[in-house]
PDB file of C-alpha atoms in Angstrom:
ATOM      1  CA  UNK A   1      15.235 -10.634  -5.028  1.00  0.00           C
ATOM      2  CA  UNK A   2      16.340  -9.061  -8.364  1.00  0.00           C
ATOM      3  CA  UNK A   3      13.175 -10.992  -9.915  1.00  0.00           C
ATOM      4  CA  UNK A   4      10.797  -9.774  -7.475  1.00  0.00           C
ATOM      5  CA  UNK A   5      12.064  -6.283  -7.576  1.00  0.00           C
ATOM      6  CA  UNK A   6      11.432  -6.174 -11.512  1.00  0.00           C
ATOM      7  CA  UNK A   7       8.294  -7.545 -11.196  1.00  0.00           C
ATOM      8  CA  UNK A   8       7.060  -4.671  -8.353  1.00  0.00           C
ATOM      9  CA  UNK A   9       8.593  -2.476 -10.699  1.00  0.00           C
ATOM     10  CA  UNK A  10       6.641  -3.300 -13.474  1.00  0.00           C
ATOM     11  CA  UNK A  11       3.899  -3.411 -11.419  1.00  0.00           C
ATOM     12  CA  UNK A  12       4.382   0.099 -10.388  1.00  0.00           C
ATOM     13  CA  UNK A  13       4.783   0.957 -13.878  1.00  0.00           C
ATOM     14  CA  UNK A  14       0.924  -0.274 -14.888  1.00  0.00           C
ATOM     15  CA  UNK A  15       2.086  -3.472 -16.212  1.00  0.00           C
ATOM     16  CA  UNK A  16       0.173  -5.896 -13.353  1.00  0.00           C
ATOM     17  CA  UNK A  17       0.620  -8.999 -15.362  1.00  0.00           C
ATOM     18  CA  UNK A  18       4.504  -8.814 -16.957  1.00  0.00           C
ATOM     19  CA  UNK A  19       6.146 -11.546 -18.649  1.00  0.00           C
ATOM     20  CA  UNK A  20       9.566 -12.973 -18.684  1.00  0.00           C
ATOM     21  CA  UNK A  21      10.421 -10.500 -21.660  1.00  0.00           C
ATOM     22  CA  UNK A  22       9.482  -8.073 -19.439  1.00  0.00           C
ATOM     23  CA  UNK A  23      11.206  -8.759 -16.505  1.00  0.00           C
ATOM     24  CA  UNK A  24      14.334  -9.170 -18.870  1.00  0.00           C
ATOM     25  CA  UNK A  25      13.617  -5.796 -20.254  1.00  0.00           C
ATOM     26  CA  UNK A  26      14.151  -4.023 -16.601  1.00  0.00           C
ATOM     27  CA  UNK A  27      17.141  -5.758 -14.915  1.00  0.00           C
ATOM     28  CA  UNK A  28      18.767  -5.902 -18.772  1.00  0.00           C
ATOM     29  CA  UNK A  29      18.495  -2.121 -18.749  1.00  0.00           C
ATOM     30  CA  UNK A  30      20.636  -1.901 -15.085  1.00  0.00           C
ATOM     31  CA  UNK A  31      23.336  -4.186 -17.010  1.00  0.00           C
ATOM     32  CA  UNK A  32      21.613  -7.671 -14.874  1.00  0.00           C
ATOM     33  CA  UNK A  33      21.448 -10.684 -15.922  1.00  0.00           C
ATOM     34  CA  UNK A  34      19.028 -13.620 -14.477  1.00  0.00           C
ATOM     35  CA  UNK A  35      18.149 -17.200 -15.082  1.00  0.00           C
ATOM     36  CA  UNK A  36      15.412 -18.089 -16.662  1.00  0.00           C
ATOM     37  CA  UNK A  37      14.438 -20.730 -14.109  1.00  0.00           C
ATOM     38  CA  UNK A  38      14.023 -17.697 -11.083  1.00  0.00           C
ATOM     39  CA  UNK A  39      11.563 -15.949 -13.562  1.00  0.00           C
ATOM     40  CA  UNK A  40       9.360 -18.654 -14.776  1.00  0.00           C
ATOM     41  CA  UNK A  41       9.417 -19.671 -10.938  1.00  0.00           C
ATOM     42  CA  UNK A  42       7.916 -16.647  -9.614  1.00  0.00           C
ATOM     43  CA  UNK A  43       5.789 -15.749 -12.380  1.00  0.00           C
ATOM     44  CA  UNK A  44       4.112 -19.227 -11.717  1.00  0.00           C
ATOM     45  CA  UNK A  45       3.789 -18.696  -8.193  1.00  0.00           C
ATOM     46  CA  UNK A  46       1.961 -15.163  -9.372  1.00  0.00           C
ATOM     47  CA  UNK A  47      -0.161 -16.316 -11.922  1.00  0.00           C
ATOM     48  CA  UNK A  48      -3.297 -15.405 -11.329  1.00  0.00           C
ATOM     49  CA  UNK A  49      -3.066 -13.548  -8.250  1.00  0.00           C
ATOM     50  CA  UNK A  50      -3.089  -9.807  -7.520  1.00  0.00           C
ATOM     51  CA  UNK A  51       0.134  -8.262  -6.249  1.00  0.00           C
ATOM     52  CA  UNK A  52      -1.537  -6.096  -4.064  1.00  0.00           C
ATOM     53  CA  UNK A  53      -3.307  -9.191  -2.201  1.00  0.00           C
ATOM     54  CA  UNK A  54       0.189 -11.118  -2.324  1.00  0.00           C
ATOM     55  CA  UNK A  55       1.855  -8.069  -0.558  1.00  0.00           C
ATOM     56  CA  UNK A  56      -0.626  -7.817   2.176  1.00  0.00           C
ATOM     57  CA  UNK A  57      -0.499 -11.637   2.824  1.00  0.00           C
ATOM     58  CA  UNK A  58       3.050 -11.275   3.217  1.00  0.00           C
ATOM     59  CA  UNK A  59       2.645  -8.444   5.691  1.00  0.00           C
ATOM     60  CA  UNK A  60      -0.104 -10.045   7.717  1.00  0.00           C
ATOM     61  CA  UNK A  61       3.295 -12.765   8.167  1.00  0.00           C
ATOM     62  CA  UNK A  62       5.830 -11.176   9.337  1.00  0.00           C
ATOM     63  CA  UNK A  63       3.112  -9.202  12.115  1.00  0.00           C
ATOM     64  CA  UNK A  64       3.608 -12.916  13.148  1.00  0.00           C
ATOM     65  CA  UNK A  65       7.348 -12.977  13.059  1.00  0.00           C
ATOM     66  CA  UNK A  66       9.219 -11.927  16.551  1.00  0.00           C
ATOM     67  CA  UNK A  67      10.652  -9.041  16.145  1.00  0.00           C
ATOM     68  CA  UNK A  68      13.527  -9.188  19.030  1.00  0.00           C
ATOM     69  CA  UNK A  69      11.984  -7.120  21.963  1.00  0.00           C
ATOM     70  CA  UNK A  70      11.922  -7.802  25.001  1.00  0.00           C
ATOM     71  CA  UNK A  71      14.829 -10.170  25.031  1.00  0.00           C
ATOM     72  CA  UNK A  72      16.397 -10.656  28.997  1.00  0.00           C
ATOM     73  CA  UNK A  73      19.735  -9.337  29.065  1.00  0.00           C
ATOM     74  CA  UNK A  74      21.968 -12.131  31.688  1.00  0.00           C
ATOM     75  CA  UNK A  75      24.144 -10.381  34.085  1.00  0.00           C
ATOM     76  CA  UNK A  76      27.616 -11.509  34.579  1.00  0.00           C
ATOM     77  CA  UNK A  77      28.135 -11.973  38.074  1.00  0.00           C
ATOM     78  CA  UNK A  78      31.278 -13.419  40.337  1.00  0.00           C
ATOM     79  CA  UNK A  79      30.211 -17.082  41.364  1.00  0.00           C
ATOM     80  CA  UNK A  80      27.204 -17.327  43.770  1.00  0.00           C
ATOM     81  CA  UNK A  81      24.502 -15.037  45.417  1.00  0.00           C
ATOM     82  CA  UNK A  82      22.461 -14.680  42.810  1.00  0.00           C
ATOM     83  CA  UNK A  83      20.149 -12.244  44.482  1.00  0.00           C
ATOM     84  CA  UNK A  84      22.939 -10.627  46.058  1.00  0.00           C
ATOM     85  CA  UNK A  85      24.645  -9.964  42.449  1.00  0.00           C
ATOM     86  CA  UNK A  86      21.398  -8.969  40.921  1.00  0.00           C
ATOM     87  CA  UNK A  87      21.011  -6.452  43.740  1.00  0.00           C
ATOM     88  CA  UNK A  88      24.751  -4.947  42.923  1.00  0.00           C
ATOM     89  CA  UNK A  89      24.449  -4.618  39.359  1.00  0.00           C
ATOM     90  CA  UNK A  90      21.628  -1.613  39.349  1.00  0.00           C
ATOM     91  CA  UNK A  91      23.963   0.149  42.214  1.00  0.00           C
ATOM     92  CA  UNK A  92      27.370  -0.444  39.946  1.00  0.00           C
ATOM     93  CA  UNK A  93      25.240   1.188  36.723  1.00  0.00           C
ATOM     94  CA  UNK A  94      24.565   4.029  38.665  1.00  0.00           C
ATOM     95  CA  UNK A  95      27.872   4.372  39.566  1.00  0.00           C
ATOM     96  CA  UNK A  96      29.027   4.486  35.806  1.00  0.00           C
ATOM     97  CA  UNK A  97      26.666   6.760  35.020  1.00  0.00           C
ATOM     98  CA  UNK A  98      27.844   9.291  37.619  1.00  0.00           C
ATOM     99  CA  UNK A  99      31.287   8.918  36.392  1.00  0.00           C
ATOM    100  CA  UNK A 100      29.968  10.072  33.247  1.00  0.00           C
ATOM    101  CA  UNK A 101      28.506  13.191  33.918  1.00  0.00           C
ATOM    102  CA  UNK A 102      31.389  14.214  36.156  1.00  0.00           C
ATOM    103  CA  UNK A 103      33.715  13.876  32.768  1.00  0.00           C
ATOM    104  CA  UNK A 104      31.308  15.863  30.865  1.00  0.00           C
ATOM    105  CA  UNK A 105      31.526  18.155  33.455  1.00  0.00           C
ATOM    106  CA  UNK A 106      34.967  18.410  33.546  1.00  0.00           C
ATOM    107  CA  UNK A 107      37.142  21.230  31.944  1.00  0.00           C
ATOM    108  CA  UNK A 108      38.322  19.550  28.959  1.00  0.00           C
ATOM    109  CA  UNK A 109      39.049  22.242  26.849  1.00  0.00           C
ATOM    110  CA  UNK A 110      41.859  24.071  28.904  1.00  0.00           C
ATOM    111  CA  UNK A 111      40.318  27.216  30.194  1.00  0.00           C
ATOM    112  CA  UNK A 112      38.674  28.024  26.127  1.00  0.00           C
ATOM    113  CA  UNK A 113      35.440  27.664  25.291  1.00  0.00           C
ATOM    114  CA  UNK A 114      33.760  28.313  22.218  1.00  0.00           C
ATOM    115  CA  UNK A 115      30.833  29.854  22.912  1.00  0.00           C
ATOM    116  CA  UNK A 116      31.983  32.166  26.148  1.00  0.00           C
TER     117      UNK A 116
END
């Protein structure tokens, strides 16, 4: 990632094309070292490309990617009716929530308010 962060900053810098000296040049000023292999590896997989087109390939790839939504949440019920559990659960939330709001209600602060 250090490579490939060098590289978009030289990019961003005008240089479209940089070398290995290059790439040297920018992590060596932040006090990083890198092998030699990582940077003749990715400037071989860039030659001759355009980073812009490389970017937007790489974008149009992870639009494939799953992203984690929609993901079904299992209930932990007591042994079985299924239906019957799945019928509880919604009720028992509700519940919960209630309790909440009645402690927000509450008189926590002893009789002083802040803003009275």
């Amino acid at each position: 990632m250090k490579v490939v962060a060098a590289v978009l900053l030289a990019a961003l810098g005008g240089n479209s094309s940089p070398c290995a000296d290059d790439i040297k040049g920018i992590l060596g000023s932040v006090g990083i070292d890198c092998d030699d292999e990582r940077i003749e590896l990715l400037l071989g997989q860039l030659k001759g490309r355009d980073l812009a087109e490389v970017i937007a390939a790489g974008r149009e790839k992870f639009a494939s990617v799953p992203s984690g939504g929609g993901v079904a949440v299992a209930v932990a019920g007591g042994g079985g009716g299924g239906a019957a559990a799945a019928a509880a659960a919604p009720e028992a939330e509700a519940k919960k929530e209630e309790k909440v709001e009645e402690k927000e209600e509450s008189d926590d602060d002893m009789g002083f308010s802040l803003f009275d």
